[in-house]
CSV table of C-alpha atoms in Angstrom, one decimal:
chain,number,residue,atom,x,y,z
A,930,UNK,CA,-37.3,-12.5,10.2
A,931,UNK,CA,-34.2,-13.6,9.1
A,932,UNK,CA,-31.1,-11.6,8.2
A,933,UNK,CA,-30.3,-12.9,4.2
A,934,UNK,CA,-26.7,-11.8,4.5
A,935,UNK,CA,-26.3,-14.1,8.0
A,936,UNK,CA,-28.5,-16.7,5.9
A,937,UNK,CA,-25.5,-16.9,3.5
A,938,UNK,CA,-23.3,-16.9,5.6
A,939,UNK,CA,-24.4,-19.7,7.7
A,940,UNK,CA,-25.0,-21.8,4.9
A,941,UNK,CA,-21.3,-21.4,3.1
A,942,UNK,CA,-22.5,-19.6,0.4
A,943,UNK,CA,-19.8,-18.3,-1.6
A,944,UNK,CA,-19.9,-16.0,-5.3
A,945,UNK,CA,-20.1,-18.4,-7.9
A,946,UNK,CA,-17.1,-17.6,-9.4
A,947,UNK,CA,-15.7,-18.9,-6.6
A,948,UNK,CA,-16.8,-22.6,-7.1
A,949,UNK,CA,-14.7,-25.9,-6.2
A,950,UNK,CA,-14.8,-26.0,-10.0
A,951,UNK,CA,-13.2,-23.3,-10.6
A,952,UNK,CA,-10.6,-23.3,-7.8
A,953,UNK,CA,-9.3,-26.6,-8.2
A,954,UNK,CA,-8.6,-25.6,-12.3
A,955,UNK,CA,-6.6,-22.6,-11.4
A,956,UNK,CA,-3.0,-23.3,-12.1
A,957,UNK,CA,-1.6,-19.6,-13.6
A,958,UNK,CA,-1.3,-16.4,-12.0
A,959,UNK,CA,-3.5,-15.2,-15.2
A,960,UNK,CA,-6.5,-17.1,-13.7
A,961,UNK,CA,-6.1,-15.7,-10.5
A,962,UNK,CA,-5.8,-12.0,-11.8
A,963,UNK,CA,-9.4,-13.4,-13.3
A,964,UNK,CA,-11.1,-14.4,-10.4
A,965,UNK,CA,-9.9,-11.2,-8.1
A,966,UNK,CA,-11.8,-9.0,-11.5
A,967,UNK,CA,-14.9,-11.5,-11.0
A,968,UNK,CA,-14.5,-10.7,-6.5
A,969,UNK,CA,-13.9,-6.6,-7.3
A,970,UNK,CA,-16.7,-6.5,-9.5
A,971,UNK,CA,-18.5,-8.8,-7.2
A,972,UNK,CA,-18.0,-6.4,-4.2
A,973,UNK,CA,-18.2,-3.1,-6.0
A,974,UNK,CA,-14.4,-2.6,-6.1
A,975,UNK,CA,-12.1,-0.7,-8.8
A,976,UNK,CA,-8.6,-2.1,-7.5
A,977,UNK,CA,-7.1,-4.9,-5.9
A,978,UNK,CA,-3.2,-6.0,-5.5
A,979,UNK,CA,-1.8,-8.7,-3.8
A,980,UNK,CA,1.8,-8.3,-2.9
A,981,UNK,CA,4.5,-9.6,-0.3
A,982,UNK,CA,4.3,-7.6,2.9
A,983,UNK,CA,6.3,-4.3,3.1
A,984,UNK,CA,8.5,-5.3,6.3
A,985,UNK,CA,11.1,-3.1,5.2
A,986,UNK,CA,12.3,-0.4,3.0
A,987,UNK,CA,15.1,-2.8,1.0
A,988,UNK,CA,12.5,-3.9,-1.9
A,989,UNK,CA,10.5,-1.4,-3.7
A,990,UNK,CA,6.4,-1.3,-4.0
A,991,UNK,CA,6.4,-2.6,-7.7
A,992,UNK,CA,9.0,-5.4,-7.2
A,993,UNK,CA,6.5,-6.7,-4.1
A,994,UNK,CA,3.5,-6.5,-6.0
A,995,UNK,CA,2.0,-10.5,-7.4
A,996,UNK,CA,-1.0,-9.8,-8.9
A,997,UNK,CA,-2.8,-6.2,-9.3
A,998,UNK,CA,-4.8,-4.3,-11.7
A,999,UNK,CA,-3.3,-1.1,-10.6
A,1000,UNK,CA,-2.6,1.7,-13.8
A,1001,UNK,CA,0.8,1.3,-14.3
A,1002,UNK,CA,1.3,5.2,-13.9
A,1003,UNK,CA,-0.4,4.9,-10.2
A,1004,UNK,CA,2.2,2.2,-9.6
A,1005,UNK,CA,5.1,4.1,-11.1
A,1006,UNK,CA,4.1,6.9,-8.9
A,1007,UNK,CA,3.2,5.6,-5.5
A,1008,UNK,CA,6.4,3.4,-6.1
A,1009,UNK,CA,8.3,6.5,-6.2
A,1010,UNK,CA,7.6,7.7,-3.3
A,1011,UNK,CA,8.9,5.0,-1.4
A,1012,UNK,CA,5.6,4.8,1.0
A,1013,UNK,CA,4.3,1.4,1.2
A,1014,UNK,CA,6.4,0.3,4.5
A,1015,UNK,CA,5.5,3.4,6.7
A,1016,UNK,CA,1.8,3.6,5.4
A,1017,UNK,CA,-1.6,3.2,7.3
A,1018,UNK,CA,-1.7,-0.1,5.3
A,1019,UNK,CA,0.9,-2.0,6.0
A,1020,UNK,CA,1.4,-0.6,10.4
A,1021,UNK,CA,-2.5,-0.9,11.0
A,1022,UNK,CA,-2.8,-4.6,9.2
A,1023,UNK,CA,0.4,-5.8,10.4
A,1024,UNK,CA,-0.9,-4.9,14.2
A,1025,UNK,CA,-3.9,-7.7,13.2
A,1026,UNK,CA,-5.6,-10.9,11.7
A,1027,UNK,CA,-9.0,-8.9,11.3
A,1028,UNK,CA,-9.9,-7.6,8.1
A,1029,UNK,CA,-8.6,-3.7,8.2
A,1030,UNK,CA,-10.8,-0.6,6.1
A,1031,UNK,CA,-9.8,2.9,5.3
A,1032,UNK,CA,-10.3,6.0,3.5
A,1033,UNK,CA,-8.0,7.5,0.8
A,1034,UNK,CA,-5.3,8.5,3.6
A,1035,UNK,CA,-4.6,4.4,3.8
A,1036,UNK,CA,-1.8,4.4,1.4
A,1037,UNK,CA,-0.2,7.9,3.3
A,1038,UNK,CA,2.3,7.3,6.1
A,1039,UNK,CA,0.9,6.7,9.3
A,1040,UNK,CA,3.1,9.4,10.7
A,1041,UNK,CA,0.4,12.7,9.9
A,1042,UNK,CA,3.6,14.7,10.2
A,1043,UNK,CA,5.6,13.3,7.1
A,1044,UNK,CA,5.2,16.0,4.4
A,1045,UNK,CA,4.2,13.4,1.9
A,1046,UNK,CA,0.6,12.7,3.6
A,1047,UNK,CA,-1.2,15.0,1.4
A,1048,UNK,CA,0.5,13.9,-1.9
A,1049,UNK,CA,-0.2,10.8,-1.5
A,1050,UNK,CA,-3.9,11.3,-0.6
A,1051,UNK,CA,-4.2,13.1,-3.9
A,1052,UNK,CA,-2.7,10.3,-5.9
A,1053,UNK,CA,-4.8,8.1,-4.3
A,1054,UNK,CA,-8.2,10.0,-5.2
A,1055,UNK,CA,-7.4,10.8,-8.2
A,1056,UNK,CA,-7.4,7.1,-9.3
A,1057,UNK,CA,-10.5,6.8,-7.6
A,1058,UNK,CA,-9.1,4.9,-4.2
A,1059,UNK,CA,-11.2,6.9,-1.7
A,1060,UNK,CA,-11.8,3.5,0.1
A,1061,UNK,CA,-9.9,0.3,0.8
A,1062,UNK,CA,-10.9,-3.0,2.3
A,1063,UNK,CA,-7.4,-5.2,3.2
A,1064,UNK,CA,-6.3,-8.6,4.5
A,1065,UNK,CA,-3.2,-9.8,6.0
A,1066,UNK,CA,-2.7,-13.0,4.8
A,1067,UNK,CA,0.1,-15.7,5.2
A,1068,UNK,CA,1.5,-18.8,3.2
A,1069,UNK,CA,2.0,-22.4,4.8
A,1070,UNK,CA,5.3,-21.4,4.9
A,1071,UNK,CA,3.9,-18.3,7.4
A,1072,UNK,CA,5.3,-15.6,5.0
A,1073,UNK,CA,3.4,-12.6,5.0
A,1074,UNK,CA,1.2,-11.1,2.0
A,1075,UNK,CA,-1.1,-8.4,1.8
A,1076,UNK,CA,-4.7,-8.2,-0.3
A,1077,UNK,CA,-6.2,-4.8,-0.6
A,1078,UNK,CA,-9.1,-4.2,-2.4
A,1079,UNK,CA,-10.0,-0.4,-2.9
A,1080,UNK,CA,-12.2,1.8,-5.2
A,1081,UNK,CA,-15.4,4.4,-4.1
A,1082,UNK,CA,-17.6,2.7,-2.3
A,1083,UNK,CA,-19.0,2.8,0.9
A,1084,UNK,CA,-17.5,0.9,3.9
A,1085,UNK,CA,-18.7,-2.8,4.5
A,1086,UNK,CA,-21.0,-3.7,6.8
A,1087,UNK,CA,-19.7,-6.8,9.0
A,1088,UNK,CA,-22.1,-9.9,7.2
A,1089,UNK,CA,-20.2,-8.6,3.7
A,1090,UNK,CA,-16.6,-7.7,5.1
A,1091,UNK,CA,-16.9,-11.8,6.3
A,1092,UNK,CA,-17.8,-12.8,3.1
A,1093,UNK,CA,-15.0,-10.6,1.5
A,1094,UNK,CA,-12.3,-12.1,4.2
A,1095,UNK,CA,-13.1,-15.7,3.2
A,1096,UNK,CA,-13.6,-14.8,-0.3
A,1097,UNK,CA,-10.4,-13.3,0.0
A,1098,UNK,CA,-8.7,-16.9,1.8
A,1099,UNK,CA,-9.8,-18.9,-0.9
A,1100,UNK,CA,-8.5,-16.4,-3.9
A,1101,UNK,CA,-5.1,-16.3,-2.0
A,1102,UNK,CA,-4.8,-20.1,-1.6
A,1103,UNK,CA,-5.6,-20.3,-5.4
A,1104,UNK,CA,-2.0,-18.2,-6.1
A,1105,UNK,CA,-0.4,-19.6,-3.3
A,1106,UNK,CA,-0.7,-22.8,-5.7
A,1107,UNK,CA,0.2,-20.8,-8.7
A,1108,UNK,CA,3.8,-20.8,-6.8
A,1109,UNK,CA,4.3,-24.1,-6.4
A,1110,UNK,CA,3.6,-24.6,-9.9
A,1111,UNK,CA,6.3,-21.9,-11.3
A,1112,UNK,CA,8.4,-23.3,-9.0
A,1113,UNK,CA,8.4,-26.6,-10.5
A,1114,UNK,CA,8.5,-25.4,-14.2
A,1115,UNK,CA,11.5,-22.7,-13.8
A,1116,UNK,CA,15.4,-23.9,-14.3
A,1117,UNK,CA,17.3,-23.4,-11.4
A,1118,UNK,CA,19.5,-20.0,-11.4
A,1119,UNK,CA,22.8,-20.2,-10.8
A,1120,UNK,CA,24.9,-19.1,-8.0
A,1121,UNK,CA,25.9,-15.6,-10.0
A,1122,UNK,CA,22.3,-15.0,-11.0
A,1123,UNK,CA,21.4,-15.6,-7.4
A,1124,UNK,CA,23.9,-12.9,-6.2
A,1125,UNK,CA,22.5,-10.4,-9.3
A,1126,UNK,CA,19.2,-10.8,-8.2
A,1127,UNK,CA,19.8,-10.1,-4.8
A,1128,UNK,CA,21.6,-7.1,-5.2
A,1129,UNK,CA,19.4,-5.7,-7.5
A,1130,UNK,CA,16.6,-6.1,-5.3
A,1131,UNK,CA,18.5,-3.9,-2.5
A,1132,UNK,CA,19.0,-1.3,-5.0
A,1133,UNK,CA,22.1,-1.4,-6.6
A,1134,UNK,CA,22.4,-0.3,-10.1
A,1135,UNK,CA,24.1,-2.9,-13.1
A,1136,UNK,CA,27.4,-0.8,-12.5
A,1137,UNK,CA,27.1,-1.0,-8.7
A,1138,UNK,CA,27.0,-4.9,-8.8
A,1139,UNK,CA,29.8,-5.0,-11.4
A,1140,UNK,CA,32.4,-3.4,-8.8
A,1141,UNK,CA,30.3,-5.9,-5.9
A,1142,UNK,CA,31.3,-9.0,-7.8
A,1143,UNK,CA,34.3,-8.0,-10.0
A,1144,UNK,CA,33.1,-8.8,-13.2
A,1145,UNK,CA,31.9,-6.6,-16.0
A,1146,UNK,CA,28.5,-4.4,-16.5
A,1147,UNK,CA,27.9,-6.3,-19.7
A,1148,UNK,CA,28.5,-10.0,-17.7
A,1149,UNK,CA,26.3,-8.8,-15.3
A,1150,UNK,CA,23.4,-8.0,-17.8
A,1151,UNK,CA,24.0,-11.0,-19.1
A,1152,UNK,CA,23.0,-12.9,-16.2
A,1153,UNK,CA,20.2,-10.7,-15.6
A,1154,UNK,CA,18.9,-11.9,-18.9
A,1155,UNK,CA,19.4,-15.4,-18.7
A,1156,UNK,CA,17.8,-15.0,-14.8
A,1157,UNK,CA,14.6,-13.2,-16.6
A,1158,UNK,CA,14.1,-15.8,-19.1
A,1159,UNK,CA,14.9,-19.0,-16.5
A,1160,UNK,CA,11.9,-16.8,-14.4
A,1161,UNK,CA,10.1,-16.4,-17.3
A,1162,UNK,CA,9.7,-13.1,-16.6
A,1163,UNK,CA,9.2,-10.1,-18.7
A,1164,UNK,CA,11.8,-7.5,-17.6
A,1165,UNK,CA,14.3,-7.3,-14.5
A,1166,UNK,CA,11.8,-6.1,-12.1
A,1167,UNK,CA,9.6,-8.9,-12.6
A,1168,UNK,CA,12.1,-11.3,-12.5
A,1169,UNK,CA,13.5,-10.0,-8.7
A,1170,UNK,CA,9.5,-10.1,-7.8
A,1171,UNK,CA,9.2,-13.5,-9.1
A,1172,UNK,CA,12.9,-14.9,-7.2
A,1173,UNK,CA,11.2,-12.6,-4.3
A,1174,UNK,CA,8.1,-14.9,-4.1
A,1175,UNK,CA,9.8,-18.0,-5.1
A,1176,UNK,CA,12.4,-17.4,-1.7
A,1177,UNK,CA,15.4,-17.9,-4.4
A,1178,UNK,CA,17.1,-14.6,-3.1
């Protein structure tokens, strides 16, 4: 007898929210967000994020993150901590191409030593993330991104984890098109802009990049401002995840 899970496989079945149809229509990161919902629900998953790999320490969690449906108070939090670089999720999926599953400890440091293991196992369950299914994932222009999809459920078997990886290829070339598109419809920042932007995003404060470039804290919001609305972005942190994505800074 035939396995039904290999069946589909074989022949190239796919959810039916994931259609030609429906992929070659996306054009916002609003219909993505849409079609990861439709691939949780579809897979039994609570949470998903896609966000630029954490290579470093220099840009925070919440400024890397694309697209998520993370509770802004779990995002504030894990942000805080200042884990996402050091954590079982980004060392075990940046050591491979294959698919990579956990349990709640996946967002802790891989280091069992660092005393925030435990707090950030406890954050984790309490927002129901006992479980995480990720992908590391690059662009044609072979930067790095990461998709996780986490929630309660039960580890996948390897017919469904296939069908999750490809699902997962397809959703990720949908926003990788969103880019292209923002990139096209966004004014150009200017040189000062640039500079704000970039500072910003290592972590200097409005007063910090005043003294950097010699001009005033009020100049300096100003071009943060006119940089948000050029990015069409809704605050500053968005705006330094959106230059992030878009390679301006």
């Amino acid at each position: 007898m035939r396995d039904p899970d290999n069946m589909l496989l074989q022949e190239g079945w796919s959810p039916e929210f994931l259609s030609s149809a429906n992929i070659e229509t996306v054009q916002t990161e609003y219909e993505v967000l849409h079609l990861m919902r439709q691939c949780a629900h579809h897979f039994r998953f609570s949470h998903f994020l896609v966000s630029r790999f954490p290579a470093n320490a220099q840009q925070r969690f919440a400024e890397r993150l694309l697209v998520s449906n993370w509770p802004a108070d779990l995002v504030r939090k894990y942000d805080a901590m200042n884990l996402f670089h050091v954590s079982r999720l980004a060392i075990e999926t940046g050591m491979t191409k294959l698919p990579v599953q956990g349990d709640s400890s996946f967002l802790a440091p891989s280091d069992w030593e660092n005393a925030q293991v435990g707090e950030a196992i406890a954050l984790a369950e309490s927002h129901g993330l006992s479980g995480s299914t990720a992908f590391l994932l690059h662009s044609t222009t072979s930067d790095p991104y990461l998709m996780v999809f986490s929630g309660s459920r039960a580890q996948l078997a390897r017919p469904e984890l296939a069908e999750l990886h490809f699902a997962a290829l397809q959703l990720f070339e949908c926003l990788e098109k969103t880019f292209v598109a923002a990139t096209a419809g966004r004014e150009k920042l200017s040189s000062r802009e640039v500079e704000c932007l970039r500072w910003a995003a290592a972590g200097k404060s409005s007063d910090e990049i005043a003294i950097i470039l010699g001009i005033s804290v009020y100049t300096v919001s100003s071009y943060f401002k006119s940089a948000t609305r050029k990015l069409q972005a809704v605050n500053r942190m968005q705006a330094i995840a959106i230059a992030l994505r878009l390679r301006l800074i």
